[in-house]
Coordinates of C-alpha atoms and ligand atoms in Angstrom, one line a residue:
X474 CA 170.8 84.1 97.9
X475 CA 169.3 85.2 101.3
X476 CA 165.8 85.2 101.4
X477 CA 163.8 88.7 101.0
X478 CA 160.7 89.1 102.7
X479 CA 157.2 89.0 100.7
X480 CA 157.1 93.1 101.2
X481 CA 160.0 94.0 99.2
X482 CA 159.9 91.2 96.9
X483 CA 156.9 92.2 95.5
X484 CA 156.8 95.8 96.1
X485 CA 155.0 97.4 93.1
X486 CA 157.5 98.9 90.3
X487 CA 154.6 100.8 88.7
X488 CA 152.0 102.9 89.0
X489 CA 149.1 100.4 87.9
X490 CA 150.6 97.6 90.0
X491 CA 149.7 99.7 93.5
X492 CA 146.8 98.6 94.8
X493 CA 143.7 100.3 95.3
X494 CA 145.5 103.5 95.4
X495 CA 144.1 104.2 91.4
X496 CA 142.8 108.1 92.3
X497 CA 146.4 109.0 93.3
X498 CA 148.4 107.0 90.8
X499 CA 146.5 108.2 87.6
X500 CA 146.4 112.1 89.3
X501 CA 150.2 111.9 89.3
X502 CA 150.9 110.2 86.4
X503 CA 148.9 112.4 84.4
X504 CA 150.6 115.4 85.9
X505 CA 153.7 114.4 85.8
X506 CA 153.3 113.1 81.4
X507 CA 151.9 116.7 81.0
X508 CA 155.3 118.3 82.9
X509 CA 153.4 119.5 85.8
X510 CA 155.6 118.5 88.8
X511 CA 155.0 119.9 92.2
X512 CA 158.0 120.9 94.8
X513 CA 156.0 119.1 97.6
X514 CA 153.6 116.1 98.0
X515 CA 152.3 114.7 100.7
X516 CA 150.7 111.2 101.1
X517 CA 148.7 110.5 103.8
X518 CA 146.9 107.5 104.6
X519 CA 147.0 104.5 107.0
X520 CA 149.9 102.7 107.2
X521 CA 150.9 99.8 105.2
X522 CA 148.6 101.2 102.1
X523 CA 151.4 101.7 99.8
X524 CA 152.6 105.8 100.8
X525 CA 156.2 105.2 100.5
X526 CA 156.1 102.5 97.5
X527 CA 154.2 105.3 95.7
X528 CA 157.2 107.7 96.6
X529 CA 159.6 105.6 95.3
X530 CA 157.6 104.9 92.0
X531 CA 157.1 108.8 91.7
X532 CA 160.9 109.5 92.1
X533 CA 161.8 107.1 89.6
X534 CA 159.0 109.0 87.2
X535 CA 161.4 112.1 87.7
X536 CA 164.8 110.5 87.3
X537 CA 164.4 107.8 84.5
X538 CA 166.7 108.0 82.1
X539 CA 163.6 108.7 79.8
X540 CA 161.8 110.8 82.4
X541 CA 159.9 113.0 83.8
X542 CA 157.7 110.2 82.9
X543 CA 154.2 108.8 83.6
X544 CA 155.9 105.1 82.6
X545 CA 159.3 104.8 83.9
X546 CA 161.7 102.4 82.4
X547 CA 162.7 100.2 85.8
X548 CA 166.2 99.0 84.0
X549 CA 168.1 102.0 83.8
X550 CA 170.3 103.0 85.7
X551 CA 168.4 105.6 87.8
X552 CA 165.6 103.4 88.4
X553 CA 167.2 100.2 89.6
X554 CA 169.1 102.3 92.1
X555 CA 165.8 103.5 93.6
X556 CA 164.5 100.3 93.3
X557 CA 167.5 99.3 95.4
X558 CA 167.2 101.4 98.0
X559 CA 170.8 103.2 96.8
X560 CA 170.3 106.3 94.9
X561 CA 172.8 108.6 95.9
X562 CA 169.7 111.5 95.0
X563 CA 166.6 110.2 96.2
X564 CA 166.9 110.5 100.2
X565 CA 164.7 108.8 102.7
X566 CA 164.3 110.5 105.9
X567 CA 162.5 108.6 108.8
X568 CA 160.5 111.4 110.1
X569 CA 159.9 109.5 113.4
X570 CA 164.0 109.6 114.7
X571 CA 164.7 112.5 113.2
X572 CA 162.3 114.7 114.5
X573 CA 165.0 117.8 116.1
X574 CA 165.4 121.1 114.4
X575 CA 168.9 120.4 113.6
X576 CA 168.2 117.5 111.5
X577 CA 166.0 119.8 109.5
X578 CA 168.7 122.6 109.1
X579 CA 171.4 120.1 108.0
X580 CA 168.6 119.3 105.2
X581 CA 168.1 122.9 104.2
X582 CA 171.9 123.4 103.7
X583 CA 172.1 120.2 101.5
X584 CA 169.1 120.8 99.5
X585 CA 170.9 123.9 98.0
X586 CA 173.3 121.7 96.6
X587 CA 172.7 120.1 93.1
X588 CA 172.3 116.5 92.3
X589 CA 175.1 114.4 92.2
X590 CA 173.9 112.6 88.9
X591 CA 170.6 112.5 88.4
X592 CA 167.8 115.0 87.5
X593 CA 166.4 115.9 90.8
X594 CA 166.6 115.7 94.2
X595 CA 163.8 113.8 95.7
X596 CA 163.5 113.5 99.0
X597 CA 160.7 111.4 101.2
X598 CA 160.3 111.7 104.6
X599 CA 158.2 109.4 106.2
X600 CA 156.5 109.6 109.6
X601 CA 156.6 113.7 108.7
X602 CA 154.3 114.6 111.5
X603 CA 156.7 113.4 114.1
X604 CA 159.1 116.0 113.3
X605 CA 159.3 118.8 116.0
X606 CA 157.5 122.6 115.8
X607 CA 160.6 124.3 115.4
X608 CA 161.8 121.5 112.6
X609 CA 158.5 122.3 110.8
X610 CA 159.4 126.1 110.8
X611 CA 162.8 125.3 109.3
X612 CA 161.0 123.0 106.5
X613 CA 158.8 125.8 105.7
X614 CA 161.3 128.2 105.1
X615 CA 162.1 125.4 102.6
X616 CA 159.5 124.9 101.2
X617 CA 158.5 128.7 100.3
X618 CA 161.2 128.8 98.0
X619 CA 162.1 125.3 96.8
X620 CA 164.9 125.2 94.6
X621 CA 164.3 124.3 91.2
X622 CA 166.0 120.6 91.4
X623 CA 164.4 119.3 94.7
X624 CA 161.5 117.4 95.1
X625 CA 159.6 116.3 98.8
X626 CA 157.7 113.9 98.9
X627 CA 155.7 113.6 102.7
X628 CA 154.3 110.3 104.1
X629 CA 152.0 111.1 107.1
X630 CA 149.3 108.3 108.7
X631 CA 148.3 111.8 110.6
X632 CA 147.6 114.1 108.5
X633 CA 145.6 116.5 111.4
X634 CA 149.1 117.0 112.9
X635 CA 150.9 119.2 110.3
X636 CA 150.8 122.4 110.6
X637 CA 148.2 124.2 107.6
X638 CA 151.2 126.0 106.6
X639 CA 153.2 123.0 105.2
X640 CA 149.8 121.6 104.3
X641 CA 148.8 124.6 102.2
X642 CA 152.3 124.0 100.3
X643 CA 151.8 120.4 99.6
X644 CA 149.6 118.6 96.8
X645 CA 147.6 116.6 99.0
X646 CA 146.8 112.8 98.3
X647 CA 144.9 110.5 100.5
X648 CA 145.3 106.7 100.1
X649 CA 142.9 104.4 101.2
X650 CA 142.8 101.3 103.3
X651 CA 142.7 98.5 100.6
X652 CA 139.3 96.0 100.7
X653 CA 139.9 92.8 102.0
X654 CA 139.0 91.0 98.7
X655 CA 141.6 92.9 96.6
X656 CA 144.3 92.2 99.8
X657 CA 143.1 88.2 99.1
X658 CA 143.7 88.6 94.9
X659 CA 147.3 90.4 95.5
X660 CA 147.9 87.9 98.2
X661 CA 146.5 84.9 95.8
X662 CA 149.0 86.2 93.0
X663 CA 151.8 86.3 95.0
X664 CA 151.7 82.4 96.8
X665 CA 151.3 81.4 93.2
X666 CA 154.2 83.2 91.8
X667 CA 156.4 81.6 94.8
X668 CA 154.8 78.2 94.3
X669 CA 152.7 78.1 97.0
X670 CA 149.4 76.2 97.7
X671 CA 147.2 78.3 99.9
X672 CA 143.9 77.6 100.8
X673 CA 141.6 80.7 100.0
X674 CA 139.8 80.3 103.2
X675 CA 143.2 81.0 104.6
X676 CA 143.8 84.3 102.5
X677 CA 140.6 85.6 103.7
X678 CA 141.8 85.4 107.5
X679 CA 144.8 86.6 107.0
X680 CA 143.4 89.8 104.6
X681 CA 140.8 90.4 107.2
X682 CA 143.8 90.6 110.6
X683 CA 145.6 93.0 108.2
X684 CA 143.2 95.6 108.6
X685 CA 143.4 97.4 105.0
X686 CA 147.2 97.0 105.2
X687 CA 149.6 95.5 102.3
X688 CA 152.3 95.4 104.2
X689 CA 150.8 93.6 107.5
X690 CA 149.3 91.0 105.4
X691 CA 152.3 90.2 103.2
X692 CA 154.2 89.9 106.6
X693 CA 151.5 87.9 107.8
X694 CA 151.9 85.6 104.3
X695 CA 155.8 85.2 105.4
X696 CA 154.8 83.9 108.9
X697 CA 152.1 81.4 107.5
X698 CA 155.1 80.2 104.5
X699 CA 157.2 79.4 107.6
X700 CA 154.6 77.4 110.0
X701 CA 153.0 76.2 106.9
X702 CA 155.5 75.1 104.5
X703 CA 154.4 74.6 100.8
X704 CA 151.2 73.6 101.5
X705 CA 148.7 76.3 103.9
X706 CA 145.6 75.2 105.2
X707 CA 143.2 77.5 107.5
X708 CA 143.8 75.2 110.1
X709 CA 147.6 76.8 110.2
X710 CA 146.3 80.1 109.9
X711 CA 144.2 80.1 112.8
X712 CA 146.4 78.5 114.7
X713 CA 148.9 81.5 113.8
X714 CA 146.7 83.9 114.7
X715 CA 144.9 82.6 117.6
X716 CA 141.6 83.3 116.4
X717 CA 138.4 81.1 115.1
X718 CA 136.7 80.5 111.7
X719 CA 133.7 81.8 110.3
X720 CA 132.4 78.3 110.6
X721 CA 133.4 77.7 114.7
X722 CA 131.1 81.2 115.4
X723 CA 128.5 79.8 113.4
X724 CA 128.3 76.4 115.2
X725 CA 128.7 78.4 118.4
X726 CA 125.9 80.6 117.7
X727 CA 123.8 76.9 116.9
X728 CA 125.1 75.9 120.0
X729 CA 123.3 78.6 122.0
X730 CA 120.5 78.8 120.0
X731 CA 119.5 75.5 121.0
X732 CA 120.4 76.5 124.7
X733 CA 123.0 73.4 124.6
X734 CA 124.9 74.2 128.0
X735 CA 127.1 71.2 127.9
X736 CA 128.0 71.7 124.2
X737 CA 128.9 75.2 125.1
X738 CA 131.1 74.6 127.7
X739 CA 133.2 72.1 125.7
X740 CA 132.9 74.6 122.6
X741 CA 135.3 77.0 125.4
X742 CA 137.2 74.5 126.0
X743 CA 138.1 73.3 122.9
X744 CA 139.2 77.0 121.7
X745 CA 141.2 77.9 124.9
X746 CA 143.2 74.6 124.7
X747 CA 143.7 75.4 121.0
X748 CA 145.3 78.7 122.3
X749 CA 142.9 81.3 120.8
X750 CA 142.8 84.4 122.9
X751 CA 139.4 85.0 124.6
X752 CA 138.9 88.6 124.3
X753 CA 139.9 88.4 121.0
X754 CA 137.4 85.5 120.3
X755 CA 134.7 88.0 121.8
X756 CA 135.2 90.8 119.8
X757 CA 135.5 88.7 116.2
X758 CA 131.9 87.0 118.0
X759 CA 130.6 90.6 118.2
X760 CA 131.8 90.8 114.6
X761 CA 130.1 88.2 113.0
X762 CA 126.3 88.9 115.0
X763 CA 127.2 92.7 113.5
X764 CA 127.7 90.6 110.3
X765 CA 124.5 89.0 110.4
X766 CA 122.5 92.2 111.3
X767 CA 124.0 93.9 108.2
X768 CA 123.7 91.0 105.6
X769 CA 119.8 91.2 106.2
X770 CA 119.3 94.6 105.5
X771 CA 121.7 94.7 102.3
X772 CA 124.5 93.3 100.6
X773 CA 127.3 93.9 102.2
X774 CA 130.3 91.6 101.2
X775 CA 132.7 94.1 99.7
X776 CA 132.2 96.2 103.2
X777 CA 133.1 93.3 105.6
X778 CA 135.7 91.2 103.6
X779 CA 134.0 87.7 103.6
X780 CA 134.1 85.4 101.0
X781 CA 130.9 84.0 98.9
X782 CA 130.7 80.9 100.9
X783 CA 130.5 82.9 104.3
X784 CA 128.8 85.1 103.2
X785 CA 125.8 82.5 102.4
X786 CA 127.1 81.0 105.8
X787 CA 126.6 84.2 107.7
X788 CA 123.1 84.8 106.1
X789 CA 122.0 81.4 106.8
X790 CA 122.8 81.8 110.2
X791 CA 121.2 85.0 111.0
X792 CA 117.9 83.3 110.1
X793 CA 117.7 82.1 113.6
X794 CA 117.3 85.7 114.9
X795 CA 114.6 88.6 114.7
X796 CA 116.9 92.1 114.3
X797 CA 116.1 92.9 118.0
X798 CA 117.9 90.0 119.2
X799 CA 120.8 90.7 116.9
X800 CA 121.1 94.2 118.5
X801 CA 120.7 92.7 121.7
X802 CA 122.9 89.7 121.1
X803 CA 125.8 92.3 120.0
X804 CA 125.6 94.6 122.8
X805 CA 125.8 92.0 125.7
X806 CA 129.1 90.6 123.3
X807 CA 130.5 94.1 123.7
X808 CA 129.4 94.0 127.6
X809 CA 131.6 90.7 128.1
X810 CA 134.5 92.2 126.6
X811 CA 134.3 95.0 128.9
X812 CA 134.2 92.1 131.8
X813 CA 137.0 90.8 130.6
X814 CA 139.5 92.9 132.2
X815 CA 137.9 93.2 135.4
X816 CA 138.7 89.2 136.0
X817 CA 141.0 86.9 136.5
X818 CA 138.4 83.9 135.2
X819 CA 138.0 84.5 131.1
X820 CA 136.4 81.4 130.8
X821 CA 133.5 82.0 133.7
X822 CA 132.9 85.2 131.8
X823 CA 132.4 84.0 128.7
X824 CA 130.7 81.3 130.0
X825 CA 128.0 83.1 131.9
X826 CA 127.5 85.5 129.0
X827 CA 126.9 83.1 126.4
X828 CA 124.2 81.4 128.6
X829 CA 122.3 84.9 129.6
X830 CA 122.4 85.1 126.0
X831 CA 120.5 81.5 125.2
X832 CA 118.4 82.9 127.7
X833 CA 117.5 86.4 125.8
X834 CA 116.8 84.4 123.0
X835 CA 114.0 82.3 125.1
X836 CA 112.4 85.6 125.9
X837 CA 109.4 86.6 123.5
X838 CA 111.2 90.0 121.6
X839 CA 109.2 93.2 121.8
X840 CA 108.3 93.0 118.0
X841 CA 106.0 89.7 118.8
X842 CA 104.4 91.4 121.7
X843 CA 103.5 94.4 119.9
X844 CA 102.5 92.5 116.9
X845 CA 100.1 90.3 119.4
X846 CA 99.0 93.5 121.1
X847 CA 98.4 94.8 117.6
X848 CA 96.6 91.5 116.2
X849 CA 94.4 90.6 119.1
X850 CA 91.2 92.7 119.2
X851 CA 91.4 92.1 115.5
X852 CA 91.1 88.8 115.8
X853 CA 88.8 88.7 118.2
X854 CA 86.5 90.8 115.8
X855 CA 87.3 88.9 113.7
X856 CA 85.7 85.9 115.7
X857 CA 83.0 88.2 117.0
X858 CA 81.0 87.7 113.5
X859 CA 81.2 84.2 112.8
X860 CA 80.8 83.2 116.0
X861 CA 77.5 82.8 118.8
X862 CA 79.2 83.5 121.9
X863 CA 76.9 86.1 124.0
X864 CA 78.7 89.4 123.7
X865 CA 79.8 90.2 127.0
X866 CA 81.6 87.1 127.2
X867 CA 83.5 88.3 123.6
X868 CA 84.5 91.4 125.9
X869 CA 85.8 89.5 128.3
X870 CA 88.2 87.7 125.9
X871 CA 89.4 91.0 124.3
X872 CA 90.1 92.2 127.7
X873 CA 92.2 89.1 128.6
X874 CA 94.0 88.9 125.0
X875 CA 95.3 92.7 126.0
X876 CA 96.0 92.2 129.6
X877 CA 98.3 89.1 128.6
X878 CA 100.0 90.9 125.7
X879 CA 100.1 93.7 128.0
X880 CA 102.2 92.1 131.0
X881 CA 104.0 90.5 128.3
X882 CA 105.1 93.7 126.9
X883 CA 106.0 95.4 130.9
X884 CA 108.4 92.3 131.6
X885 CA 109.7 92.5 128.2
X886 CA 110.6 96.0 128.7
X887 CA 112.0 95.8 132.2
X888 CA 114.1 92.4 130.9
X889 CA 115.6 94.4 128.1
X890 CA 117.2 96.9 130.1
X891 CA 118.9 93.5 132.1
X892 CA 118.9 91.7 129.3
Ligands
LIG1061 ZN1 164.5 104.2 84.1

């Protein structure tokens, strides 16, 4: 048998196996059990979320033998065409190359016709903002007077480009990008299911590159099966993506806190010869400082996708920095990147960058001075009445306390809009 890629292997059949898409798989199964079926719906939502899975699932709801149904059967007849991709009735459009006005009209002629066989017509038309003005007008003569046997069902990733008069026609549902930690379980189930041994390290990095998609990271899964074999390590999925671990930021970030030039260069070394892509490697850096800015103010794991372990990782780390160096340590990350493609010498770039950075770090932060500036005459007074000194020598030391702290604070200032 010829092998079938991750996606469509393990394409959800139901409504409770779509993931992260609960809101709009209990609205529409609960409509659709009580007999309220719309003429149009339209799914929008970034892509790879599950929109046209859905479709198919809610088409099968209408023509099951048994239907319309909330549960549909998935043996009869009706449903293992759609499952199949071959129901004469249930017609997918790709919105994107058929976008003309005449594709459009030869739809209108056909939808007056009945179904060959099964209860309704469904059709799903994916990509439907692509489809030209005038092919929009000719839907929405369509849709103002539906005929009783048809069904649409619209799959947009831009919603803001139909026109409010299809909109206001539809029953609107928006999916949502699917956290990196459910993306890891669905991924987790599946390598077990096809007898594979992945590391979890390895699921995380390959949730986390798929953005909120399914479908990129089960893709992603079939590209690590074949550079990986049985058996997937991290290793091979870094390698596959060109990018670093958790754990190579982390010693980077040690690397420069301890202003360890030599280390530092070899660190850039090491990636480039490993292949990873530096502009890439800068803005996953930025990431992880962003990381460690967040993880101190609240718990944020769900929101960026890491697992326990780098999570404690992360936190650990940021305990080298004060917030203001965080922010600072970001920005100057996001300044590289801009660099980047103004040169022909990646590695300089990063280079320099990494060392202005050890030497921010060196630089007292503007917290401390203020603090100082805050704390001195204070302690001074403090002094004042245990000690013997004559008093206008105690005035001299307040003076000099503030006049350090306060040329500390003017270079400070002028340094942190250089760096
Ligand atoms: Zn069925």
């Amino acid at each position: 048998m010829s092998y079938q890629v991750i996606a469509r292997k393990w394409r959800p059949q139901t409504y409770n196996e779509v993931v992260a898409q609960e809101h709009v798989a209990k609205t529409i199964a609960n409509s659709i059990s009580k007999g309220r079926i719309s003429h149009a719906y339209l799914f929008a939502g970034p892509r790879g979320v599950g929109k046209t899975t859905m479709a198919r699932i809610v088409a099968k709801s209408l023509n099951c033998v048994n239907g319309p149904t909330s549960e549909p059967c998935g043996v009869c007849e009706f449903c293992t065409e759609i499952k199949n991709g071959n129901a004469f009735d249930v017609i997918e459009i790709d919105g994107a190359s058929n976008t003309g006005v005449d594709n459009i009209r030869e739809l209108r002629e056909n939808v007056h016709s009945a179904p060959l066989k099964s209860r309704y017509k469904v059709y799903i038309i994916d990509e439907v903002h692509m489809l030209s003005k005038s092919a929009f007008n000719a839907l929405l003569k369509t849709l103002e007077e539906p005929p009783a046997h048809v069904v649409f069902i619209f799959a947009t990733t831009e919603i803001h480009q139909i026109p409010e008069t299809i909109l206001s026609r539809c029953q609107k549902f928006i999916f949502k990008r699917i956290p990196v930690a459910q993306i890891v379980q669905q991924l987790s189930s599946i390598a077990q299911k096809e007898g594979y041994a992945i590391d979890q390290k390895a699921l995380y990095h390959i949730a986390r590159a798929s953005g909120g998609s399914m479908r990129d990271a089960q893709s992603l899964l079939d590209q690590v099966i074949s550079f990986g074999g049985k058996d997937v390590t991290e290793n091979d999925v870094l390698s596959l993506l060109g990018i670093v671990s958790l754990k190579q930021y982390c010693d980077c970030i040690e690397i420069i806190v301890g202003a360890d030039i030599p280390s530092l260069i070899q660190f850039i070394e090491d990636i480039i010869t490993a292949g990873v892509d530096i502009a890439r490697f800068v803005t996953g850096f930025a990431d992880v400082v962003y990381a460690m800015r967040l993880c101190r103010v609240t718990d944020v794991s769900a929101l960026l996708g890491y697992s326990d372990e780098e999570l404690s990782l992360l936190k650990k780390t940021a305990q080298h920095f004060h917030d203001e160096q965080l922010s600072l340590f970001y920005t100057m990350l996001l300044d590289c990147h801009k660099e980047l493609k103004f040169t022909g010498n990646e590695r300089a770039v990063v280079e320099m960058f990494c060392i202005d950075i050890m030497h921010m770090l060196k630089r007292p932060t503007l917290a401390s001075i203020l603090k100082q500036l805050d704390e001195g005459p204070q302690a001074v007074q403090k002094k004042k009445l245990n000690d013997s000194t004559p008093k206008e020598s105690k005035a001299e030391d307040d003076k000099k306390i503030i006049m350090h702290a306060w040329t500390q604070l003017l270079q400070n200032l002028r340094q942190s809009k250089q760096y």
